[in-house]
Coordinates of C-alpha atoms in Angstrom, one line a residue:
X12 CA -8.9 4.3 32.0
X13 CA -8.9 0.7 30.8
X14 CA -6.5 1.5 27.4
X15 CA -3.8 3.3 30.0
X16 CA -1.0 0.7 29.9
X17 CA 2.1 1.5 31.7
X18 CA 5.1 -1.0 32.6
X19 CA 7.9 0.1 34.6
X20 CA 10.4 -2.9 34.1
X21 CA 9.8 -1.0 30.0
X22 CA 10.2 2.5 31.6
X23 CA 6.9 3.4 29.8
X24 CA 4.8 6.3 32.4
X25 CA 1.0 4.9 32.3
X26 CA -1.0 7.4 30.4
X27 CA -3.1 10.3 31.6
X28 CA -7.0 11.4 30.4
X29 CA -5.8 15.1 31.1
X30 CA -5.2 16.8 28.7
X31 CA -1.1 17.5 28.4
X32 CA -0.5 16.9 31.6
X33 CA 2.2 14.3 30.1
X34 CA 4.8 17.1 28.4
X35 CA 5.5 18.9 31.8
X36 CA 5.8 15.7 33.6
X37 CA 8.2 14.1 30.1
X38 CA 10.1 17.3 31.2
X39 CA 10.7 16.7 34.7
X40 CA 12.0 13.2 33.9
X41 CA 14.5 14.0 31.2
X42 CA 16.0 17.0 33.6
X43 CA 16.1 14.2 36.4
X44 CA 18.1 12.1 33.7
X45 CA 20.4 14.8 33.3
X46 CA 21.2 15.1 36.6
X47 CA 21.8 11.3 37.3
X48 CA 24.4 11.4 34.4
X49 CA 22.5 9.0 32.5
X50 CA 22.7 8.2 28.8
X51 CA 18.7 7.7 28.2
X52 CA 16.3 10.2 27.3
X53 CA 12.7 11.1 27.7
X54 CA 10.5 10.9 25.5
X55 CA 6.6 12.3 25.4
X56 CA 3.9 11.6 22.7
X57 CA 0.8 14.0 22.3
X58 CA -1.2 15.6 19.8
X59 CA -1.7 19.0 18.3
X60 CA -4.9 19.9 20.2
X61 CA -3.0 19.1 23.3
X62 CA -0.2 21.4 22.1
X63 CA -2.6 24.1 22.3
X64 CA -2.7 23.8 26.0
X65 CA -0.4 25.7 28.6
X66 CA 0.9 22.9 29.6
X67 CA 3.0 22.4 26.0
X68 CA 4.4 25.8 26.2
X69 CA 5.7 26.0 29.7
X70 CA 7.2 22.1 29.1
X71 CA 9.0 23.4 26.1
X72 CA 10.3 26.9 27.9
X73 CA 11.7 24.8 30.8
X74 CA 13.2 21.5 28.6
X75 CA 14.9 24.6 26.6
X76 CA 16.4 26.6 29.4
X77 CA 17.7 23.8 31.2
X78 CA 18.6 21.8 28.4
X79 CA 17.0 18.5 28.9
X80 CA 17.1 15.5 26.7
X81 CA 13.8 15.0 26.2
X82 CA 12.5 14.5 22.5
X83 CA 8.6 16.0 21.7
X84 CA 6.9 13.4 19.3
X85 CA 3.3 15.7 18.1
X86 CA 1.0 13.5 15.8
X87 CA -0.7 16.1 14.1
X88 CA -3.7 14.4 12.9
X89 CA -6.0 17.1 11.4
X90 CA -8.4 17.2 14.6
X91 CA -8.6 17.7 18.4
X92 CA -11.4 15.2 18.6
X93 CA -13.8 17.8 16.8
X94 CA -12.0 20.9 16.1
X95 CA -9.7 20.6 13.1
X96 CA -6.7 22.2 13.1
X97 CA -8.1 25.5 11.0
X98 CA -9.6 26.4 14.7
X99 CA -5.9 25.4 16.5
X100 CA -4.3 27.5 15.1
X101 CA -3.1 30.2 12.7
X102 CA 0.7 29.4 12.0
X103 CA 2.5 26.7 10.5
X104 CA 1.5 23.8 12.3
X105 CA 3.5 23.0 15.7
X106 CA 6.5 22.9 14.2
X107 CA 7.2 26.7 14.2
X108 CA 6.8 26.4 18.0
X109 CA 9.9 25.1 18.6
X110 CA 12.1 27.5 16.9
X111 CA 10.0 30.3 19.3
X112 CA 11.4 28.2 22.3
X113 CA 15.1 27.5 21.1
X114 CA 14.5 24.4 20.3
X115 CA 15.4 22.2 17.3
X116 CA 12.1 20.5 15.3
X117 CA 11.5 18.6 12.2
X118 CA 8.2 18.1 10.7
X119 CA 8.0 14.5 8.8
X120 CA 5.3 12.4 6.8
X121 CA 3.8 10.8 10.0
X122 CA 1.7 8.5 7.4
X123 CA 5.2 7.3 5.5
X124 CA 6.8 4.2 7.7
X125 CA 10.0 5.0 6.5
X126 CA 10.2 8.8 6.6
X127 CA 9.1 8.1 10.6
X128 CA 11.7 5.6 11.4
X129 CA 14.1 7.6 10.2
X130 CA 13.2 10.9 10.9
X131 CA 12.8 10.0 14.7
X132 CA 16.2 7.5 14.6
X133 CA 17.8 11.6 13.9
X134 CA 16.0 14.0 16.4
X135 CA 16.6 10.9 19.2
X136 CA 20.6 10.8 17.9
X137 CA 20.5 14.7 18.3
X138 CA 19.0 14.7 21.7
X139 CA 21.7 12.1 23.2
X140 CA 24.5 13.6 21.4
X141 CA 23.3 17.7 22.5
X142 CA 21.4 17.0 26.0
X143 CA 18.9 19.6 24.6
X144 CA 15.5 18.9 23.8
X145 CA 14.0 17.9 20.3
X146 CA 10.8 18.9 18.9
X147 CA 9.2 16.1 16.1
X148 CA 5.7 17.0 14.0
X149 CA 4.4 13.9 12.5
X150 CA 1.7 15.3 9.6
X151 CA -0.8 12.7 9.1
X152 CA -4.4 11.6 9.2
X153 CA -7.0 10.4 11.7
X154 CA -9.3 8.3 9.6
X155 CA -11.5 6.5 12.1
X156 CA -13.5 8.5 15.0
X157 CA -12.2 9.9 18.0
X158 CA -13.9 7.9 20.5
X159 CA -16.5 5.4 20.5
X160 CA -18.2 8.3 21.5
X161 CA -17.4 10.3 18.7
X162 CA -19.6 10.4 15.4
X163 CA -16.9 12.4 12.9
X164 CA -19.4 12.2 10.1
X165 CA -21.3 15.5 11.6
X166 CA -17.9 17.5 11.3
X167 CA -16.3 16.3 8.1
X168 CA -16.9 15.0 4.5
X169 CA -16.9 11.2 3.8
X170 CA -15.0 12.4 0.6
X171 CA -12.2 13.7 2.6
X172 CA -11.4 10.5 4.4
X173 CA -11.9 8.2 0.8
X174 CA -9.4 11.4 0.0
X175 CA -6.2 10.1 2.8
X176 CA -7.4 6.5 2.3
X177 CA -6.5 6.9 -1.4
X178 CA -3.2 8.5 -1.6
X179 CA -1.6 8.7 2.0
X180 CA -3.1 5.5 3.9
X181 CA 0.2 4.5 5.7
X182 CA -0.9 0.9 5.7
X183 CA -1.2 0.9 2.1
X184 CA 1.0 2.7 1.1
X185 CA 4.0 0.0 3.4
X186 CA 1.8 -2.7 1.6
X187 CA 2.8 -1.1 -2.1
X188 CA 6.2 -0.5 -0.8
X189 CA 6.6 -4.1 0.7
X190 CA 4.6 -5.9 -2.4
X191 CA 6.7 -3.9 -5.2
X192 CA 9.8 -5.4 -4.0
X193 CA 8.5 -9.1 -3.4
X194 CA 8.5 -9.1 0.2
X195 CA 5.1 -9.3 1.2
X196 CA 1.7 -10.2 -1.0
X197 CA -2.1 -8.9 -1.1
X198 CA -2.5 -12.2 -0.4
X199 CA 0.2 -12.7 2.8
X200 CA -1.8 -9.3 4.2
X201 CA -5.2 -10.8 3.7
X202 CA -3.7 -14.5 5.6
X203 CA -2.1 -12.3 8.1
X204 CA -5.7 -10.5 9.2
X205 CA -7.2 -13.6 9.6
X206 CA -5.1 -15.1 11.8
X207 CA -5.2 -12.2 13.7
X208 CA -8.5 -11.8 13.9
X209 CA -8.8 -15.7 15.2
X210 CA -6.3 -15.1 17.9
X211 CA -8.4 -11.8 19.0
X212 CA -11.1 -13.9 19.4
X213 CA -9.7 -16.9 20.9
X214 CA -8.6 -14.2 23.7
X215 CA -11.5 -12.8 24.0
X216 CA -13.3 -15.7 24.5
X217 CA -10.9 -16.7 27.2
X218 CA -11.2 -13.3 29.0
X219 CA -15.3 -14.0 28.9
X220 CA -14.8 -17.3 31.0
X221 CA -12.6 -15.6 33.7
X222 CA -14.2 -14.1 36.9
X223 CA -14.7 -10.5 37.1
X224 CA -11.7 -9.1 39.4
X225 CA -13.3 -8.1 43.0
X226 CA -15.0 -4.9 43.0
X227 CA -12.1 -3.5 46.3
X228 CA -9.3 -4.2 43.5
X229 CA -10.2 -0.8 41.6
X230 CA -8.9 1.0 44.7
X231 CA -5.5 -0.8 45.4
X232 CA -3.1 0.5 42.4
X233 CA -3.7 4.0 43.0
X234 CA -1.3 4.6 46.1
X235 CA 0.4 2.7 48.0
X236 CA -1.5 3.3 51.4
X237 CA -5.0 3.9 51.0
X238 CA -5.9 8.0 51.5
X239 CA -9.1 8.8 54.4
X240 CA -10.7 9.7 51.3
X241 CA -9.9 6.4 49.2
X242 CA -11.1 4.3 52.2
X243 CA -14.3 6.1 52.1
X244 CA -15.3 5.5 48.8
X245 CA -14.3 2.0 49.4
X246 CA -16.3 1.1 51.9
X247 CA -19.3 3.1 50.2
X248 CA -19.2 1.2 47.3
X249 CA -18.7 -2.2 49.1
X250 CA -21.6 -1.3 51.0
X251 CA -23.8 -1.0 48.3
X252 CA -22.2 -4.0 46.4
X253 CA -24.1 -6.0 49.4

């Protein structure tokens, strides 16, 4: 998908649509880090709609029993695109989960900057210092929809998003933090938007004038020799494209 970034000289994997595909796979690295001696660890991001997949439990049995440095980042936002969690699940939160697999967690204020930086700075120090695995719930709020696809207003109230955006918005709530101590303004924030919005657009409007990539280039970054099956589709569409 077009939002997938990846880059390898940043050792960050290119994300997946399916669903927790990623943990297994976050897994497999950090064991092959273990065995190469190395210092580094893995580290996987997901959800807590994804953790509800099979995937999340057999990553978490194996990062435990074979003691891999892998640190578990869940941002539990309230909702797997529609469900909320009240249909996840019926224990405390994901959490809990990790105690089941031998595995040491933390749950943190996922909408407080601070609580974050920190709280993550610890469970990353405890996986390099142990070699075991590290299990992080991040409690916070999705206030936008899912997907531009997604019309959230059919599954919640609007007075429960005015309700985060009052008292746990984590941009506000830095701004406060920032403004009370003189380091940053209402009025610096409101300068600093603009100027990013300008520079969005002056990108945008300089992607507009570039050619559109050749139609054959979809097909090259997905192995490094084309499959039978990869050269068939290629062709077909290139056929139609004349």
């Amino acid at each position: 998908m077009p939002i997938h970034y990846g880059s390898k000289e940043l050792h960050f994997q290119t994300i997946s649509s399916p669903l927790a595909t990623q943990i297994p796979q976050a897994v497999g690295a950090a064991y092959k880090l273990k065995l190469s001696g190395s210092q580094n660890i893995s580290t996987c991001y997901f959800g807590e709609g994804a953790a509800s997949e099979g995937d999340f439990h057999a990553a978490m049995n194996f990062a435990a029993t074979l003691n891999c440095p892998v640190l578990f980042l869940c941002r539990n936002n309230g909702y797997a695109i529609s469900t909320p969690a009240s249909e996840q699940y019926r224990g405390d939160g994901i959490v809990r989960r990790g105690t089941g697999y031998g595995v040491d967690a933390l749950r943190i204020d996922g909408s407080d900057l601070w609580a974050v930086y920190t709280g993550v700075l610890e469970a990353r120090k405890r996986v390099v210092d142990s070699g075991r695995p590290f299990l992080v719930e991040l409690m916070t709020y999705r206030e936008g929809h899912h997907s531009t696809s997604d019309d959230s207003d059919r599954y919640r109230s609007a007075s429960e998003i005015e309700r985060f955006r009052k008292i746990a918005h984590p941009v506000k709530r830095t701004l406060s933090f920032l403004s009370e101590r003189g380091w940053w303004s209402i009025e610096d924030d409101k300068k600093f938007i603009e100027t990013e919005k300008s520079l969005i657009m002056a990108a945008l409007e300089r992607a507009e004038k570039l050619p559109k990539p050749a139609v054959e280039d979809m097909f090259q970054d997905v192995y490094d020799s084309l499959t039978p099956n990869l050269i068939m589709q290629r062709d077909d569409v290139l056929i139609r494209e004349k």
